Amino acid sequence: MPSGRSKTYWNDAARHNAAWHVATGHESESPEFFASGTSEVDEFLAFGKIELGATDVLLEIGSGVGRMTRRLAEITGSVTASDVSGEMLSKAQTNLADLDNIQYLEVDGDGTLALPDGSVNVVFSYITMQHVPTAAAQRRYFSESLRLLAPKGRVLIQFRRSGILPRLLDWAGHLGHLVQGRRTLHKAWRGARINERTLRAFASEHVTVDILPFNRRHIWVVARKS
């Protein structure tokens, strides 16, 4: 699917119900919505054994309206919040107007990240790759994340698990949302899938790649640069 169609889908999602499309348990950008982002950031960083500090420069891929960005900005030196949807980023800027250490970057959706080599210490992404419509774009996002890492940099990105059961569980979710009137059969929601072998193949002399099973549907990929 062309990346422009994905951009259109997510801009429409931002205008109609951004909160639900970012985190399906919520219907508005409420205090509870942002509190869930804070607790999940802390949980996922601990799970991946990623420690952040005031000198870290972090890129978030798929920031949406800033649900997790707020917490990331609180515990790092600076954050670049990136998203395929300009509408999502506009809402994020409003939601996070009290923070002065966040930059905003609208991406094309094909996996390219318009930042210089070695310009970040950490790349973080949650529930974004599973909506990227092609495996090629997901591979490019991962490759680009590694390119951006400074020495001793870390990547923590969530992907879907491979296998038949995760696919069945995903489709059950899509159909359940569809019954509720959501556009979850659109390719920009369903996304693509890449297997763990493809991700492990990015390991090199200077980069380690670890796959951490998280639940029946998801994995976390942790990469570290020497």
Short mmCIF file of C-alpha atoms in Angstrom, two decimals:
data_model
loop_
_atom_site.label_atom_id
_atom_site.label_comp_id
_atom_site.label_asym_id
_atom_site.label_seq_id
_atom_site.Cartn_x
_atom_site.Cartn_y
_atom_site.Cartn_z
CA MET A 1 0.00 0.00 0.00
CA PRO A 2 1.42 3.46 -0.89
CA SER A 3 2.54 5.37 2.20
CA GLY A 4 0.26 8.27 1.21
CA ARG A 5 -2.81 6.12 1.86
CA SER A 6 -1.49 5.28 5.31
CA LYS A 7 -0.96 8.97 6.00
CA THR A 8 -4.53 9.71 4.92
CA TYR A 9 -5.90 6.96 7.18
CA TRP A 10 -4.06 8.21 10.26
CA ASN A 11 -4.89 11.86 9.62
CA ASP A 12 -8.56 10.86 9.45
CA ALA A 13 -8.15 8.80 12.62
CA ALA A 14 -6.66 11.79 14.41
CA ARG A 15 -9.56 14.00 13.42
CA HIS A 16 -12.31 11.52 14.31
CA ASN A 17 -11.03 9.79 17.48
CA ALA A 18 -7.30 10.08 18.05
CA ALA A 19 -7.33 8.57 21.55
CA TRP A 20 -8.99 5.29 20.53
CA HIS A 21 -6.66 4.80 17.57
CA VAL A 22 -3.63 5.41 19.80
CA ALA A 23 -4.81 3.21 22.68
CA THR A 24 -8.03 1.30 22.09
CA GLY A 25 -9.03 1.28 25.73
CA HIS A 26 -9.62 5.05 25.66
CA GLU A 27 -12.11 7.35 23.95
CA SER A 28 -10.62 10.74 24.84
CA GLU A 29 -7.30 12.39 25.58
CA SER A 30 -8.05 12.35 29.29
CA PRO A 31 -5.72 12.38 32.30
CA GLU A 32 -6.19 8.59 32.46
CA PHE A 33 -5.10 8.32 28.81
CA PHE A 34 -1.78 10.06 29.53
CA ALA A 35 -1.35 8.25 32.86
CA SER A 36 -1.53 4.95 30.98
CA GLY A 37 1.29 6.16 28.75
CA THR A 38 3.44 6.98 31.77
CA SER A 39 2.94 3.59 33.40
CA GLU A 40 3.55 1.70 30.16
CA VAL A 41 6.75 3.61 29.35
CA ASP A 42 8.13 2.70 32.76
CA GLU A 43 7.01 -0.92 32.39
CA PHE A 44 8.45 -1.40 28.90
CA LEU A 45 11.77 0.30 29.61
CA ALA A 46 12.20 -1.93 32.65
CA PHE A 47 11.25 -5.00 30.61
CA GLY A 48 13.88 -4.15 27.98
CA LYS A 49 16.45 -3.17 30.64
CA ILE A 50 16.78 0.28 29.08
CA GLU A 51 17.75 3.06 31.47
CA LEU A 52 17.23 6.67 30.41
CA GLY A 53 18.83 9.80 31.78
CA ALA A 54 19.06 13.55 31.38
CA THR A 55 21.76 13.36 28.71
CA ASP A 56 19.87 11.00 26.40
CA VAL A 57 18.54 12.15 23.04
CA LEU A 58 15.57 9.96 22.12
CA LEU A 59 13.55 9.35 18.96
CA GLU A 60 10.02 8.04 19.35
CA ILE A 61 8.60 6.39 16.23
CA GLY A 62 4.81 6.66 16.18
CA SER A 63 4.26 9.24 18.89
CA GLY A 64 0.61 9.84 18.07
CA VAL A 65 -0.88 12.59 20.22
CA GLY A 66 1.87 12.29 22.84
CA ARG A 67 0.47 9.66 25.19
CA MET A 68 3.93 8.22 25.89
CA THR A 69 5.95 11.22 24.71
CA ARG A 70 5.23 13.17 27.87
CA ARG A 71 6.85 10.55 30.08
CA LEU A 72 9.78 10.08 27.68
CA ALA A 73 10.42 13.83 27.74
CA GLU A 74 10.33 13.85 31.54
CA ILE A 75 13.15 11.30 31.83
CA THR A 76 15.44 12.26 28.93
CA GLY A 77 17.28 15.34 27.75
CA SER A 78 15.28 15.71 24.55
CA VAL A 79 12.76 13.82 22.42
CA THR A 80 11.99 13.88 18.73
CA ALA A 81 8.37 12.80 18.39
CA SER A 82 7.80 11.36 14.91
CA ASP A 83 4.60 10.22 13.26
CA VAL A 84 3.18 9.61 9.80
CA SER A 85 0.22 11.84 10.67
CA GLY A 86 0.61 15.59 10.76
CA GLU A 87 -2.79 15.76 12.48
CA MET A 88 -1.55 13.53 15.31
CA LEU A 89 1.58 15.66 15.70
CA SER A 90 -0.48 18.85 15.79
CA LYS A 91 -2.54 17.42 18.65
CA ALA A 92 0.65 16.31 20.39
CA GLN A 93 2.08 19.82 20.22
CA THR A 94 -1.07 21.13 21.90
CA ASN A 95 -1.11 18.38 24.53
CA LEU A 96 2.57 18.84 25.36
CA ALA A 97 2.83 22.61 25.03
CA ASP A 98 4.19 22.89 28.57
CA LEU A 99 7.33 20.90 27.66
CA ASP A 100 10.21 22.60 25.85
CA ASN A 101 12.45 19.59 25.08
CA ILE A 102 10.35 17.99 22.32
CA GLN A 103 10.80 18.37 18.57
CA TYR A 104 8.23 17.10 16.07
CA LEU A 105 8.94 15.23 12.84
CA GLU A 106 6.36 14.12 10.28
CA VAL A 107 7.63 11.05 8.39
CA ASP A 108 6.60 9.68 5.00
CA GLY A 109 5.64 6.24 6.32
CA ASP A 110 8.01 4.29 4.07
CA GLY A 111 10.47 3.69 6.89
CA THR A 112 12.85 6.56 6.22
CA LEU A 113 13.81 8.82 9.11
CA ALA A 114 15.16 12.22 8.10
CA LEU A 115 17.74 12.60 10.87
CA PRO A 116 21.56 12.50 10.71
CA ASP A 117 23.66 9.39 11.37
CA GLY A 118 24.51 8.91 15.04
CA SER A 119 22.19 11.70 16.18
CA VAL A 120 20.26 9.86 18.94
CA ASN A 121 21.07 7.67 21.92
CA VAL A 122 17.76 5.83 22.08
CA VAL A 123 14.99 4.85 19.65
CA PHE A 124 11.66 3.80 21.19
CA SER A 125 8.47 2.62 19.49
CA TYR A 126 5.33 0.92 20.79
CA ILE A 127 2.26 -0.30 18.85
CA THR A 128 3.45 1.36 15.66
CA MET A 129 5.23 -1.27 13.58
CA GLN A 130 2.12 -3.45 13.67
CA HIS A 131 0.28 -0.75 11.73
CA VAL A 132 3.02 -0.19 9.12
CA PRO A 133 1.50 -1.56 5.89
CA THR A 134 4.54 -3.31 4.38
CA ALA A 135 7.29 -5.54 5.73
CA ALA A 136 9.79 -3.55 3.65
CA ALA A 137 8.87 -0.35 5.48
CA GLN A 138 9.16 -2.10 8.85
CA ARG A 139 12.62 -3.38 7.93
CA ARG A 140 13.61 0.11 6.85
CA TYR A 141 12.41 1.63 10.13
CA PHE A 142 14.61 -0.83 12.01
CA SER A 143 17.59 -0.27 9.73
CA GLU A 144 17.17 3.49 9.99
CA SER A 145 16.94 3.25 13.79
CA LEU A 146 20.31 1.52 13.87
CA ARG A 147 21.80 4.11 11.51
CA LEU A 148 20.73 6.92 13.83
CA LEU A 149 22.33 5.41 16.93
CA ALA A 150 25.36 7.05 18.48
CA PRO A 151 27.93 4.70 20.08
CA LYS A 152 26.42 2.87 23.07
CA GLY A 153 22.96 3.71 21.74
CA ARG A 154 19.91 1.49 22.33
CA VAL A 155 16.80 0.59 20.38
CA LEU A 156 13.58 -0.71 21.94
CA ILE A 157 10.85 -1.41 19.36
CA GLN A 158 7.73 -3.56 19.66
CA PHE A 159 6.77 -5.81 16.72
CA ARG A 160 4.15 -8.48 16.20
CA ARG A 161 5.10 -12.08 16.85
CA SER A 162 5.30 -14.44 13.91
CA GLY A 163 3.30 -17.67 13.75
CA ILE A 164 -0.24 -18.86 13.20
CA LEU A 165 -1.64 -18.19 16.69
CA PRO A 166 -0.59 -14.52 16.78
CA ARG A 167 -2.17 -14.05 13.34
CA LEU A 168 -5.43 -15.61 14.51
CA LEU A 169 -5.48 -13.47 17.64
CA ASP A 170 -4.84 -10.34 15.57
CA TRP A 171 -7.69 -11.15 13.21
CA ALA A 172 -10.03 -11.81 16.12
CA GLY A 173 -9.18 -8.33 17.36
CA HIS A 174 -9.67 -6.75 13.94
CA LEU A 175 -13.08 -8.36 13.54
CA GLY A 176 -14.12 -7.45 17.06
CA HIS A 177 -13.29 -3.81 16.40
CA LEU A 178 -15.05 -4.00 13.02
CA VAL A 179 -18.28 -5.09 14.73
CA GLN A 180 -18.02 -1.90 16.79
CA GLY A 181 -17.85 0.17 13.60
CA ARG A 182 -14.08 0.73 13.50
CA ARG A 183 -12.13 0.72 10.21
CA THR A 184 -9.78 -2.02 11.33
CA LEU A 185 -9.71 -3.97 8.07
CA HIS A 186 -7.89 -1.10 6.36
CA LYS A 187 -4.30 -2.05 5.54
CA ALA A 188 -3.04 0.98 7.46
CA TRP A 189 -4.52 -0.57 10.62
CA ARG A 190 -3.84 -4.25 9.92
CA GLY A 191 -0.26 -3.59 8.83
CA ALA A 192 2.25 -6.23 7.79
CA ARG A 193 4.38 -8.73 9.67
CA ILE A 194 8.05 -9.65 9.60
CA ASN A 195 9.59 -12.66 11.32
CA GLU A 196 12.18 -12.73 14.02
CA ARG A 197 14.89 -14.10 11.70
CA THR A 198 14.69 -10.95 9.61
CA LEU A 199 15.21 -8.79 12.68
CA ARG A 200 18.06 -10.88 14.06
CA ALA A 201 19.83 -10.58 10.70
CA PHE A 202 20.55 -6.92 11.50
CA ALA A 203 23.08 -7.98 14.15
CA SER A 204 26.68 -7.19 13.26
CA GLU A 205 30.11 -6.79 14.78
CA HIS A 206 28.99 -3.53 16.39
CA VAL A 207 25.27 -4.19 16.95
CA THR A 208 23.56 -6.82 19.10
CA VAL A 209 19.91 -7.71 18.51
CA ASP A 210 17.82 -9.54 21.12
CA ILE A 211 14.22 -10.71 20.73
CA LEU A 212 12.14 -10.61 23.92
CA PRO A 213 8.75 -12.41 23.74
CA PHE A 214 6.25 -10.19 25.54
CA ASN A 215 2.89 -11.94 25.20
CA ARG A 216 1.09 -14.19 22.72
CA ARG A 217 0.94 -11.45 20.10
CA HIS A 218 3.95 -9.21 20.56
CA ILE A 219 7.72 -9.15 20.92
CA TRP A 220 10.16 -6.43 21.91
CA VAL A 221 13.36 -6.06 19.92
CA VAL A 222 16.32 -4.66 21.83
CA ALA A 223 19.37 -3.55 19.88
CA ARG A 224 22.55 -2.09 21.32
CA LYS A 225 25.44 -0.43 19.52
CA SER A 226 28.98 -0.81 20.86
#
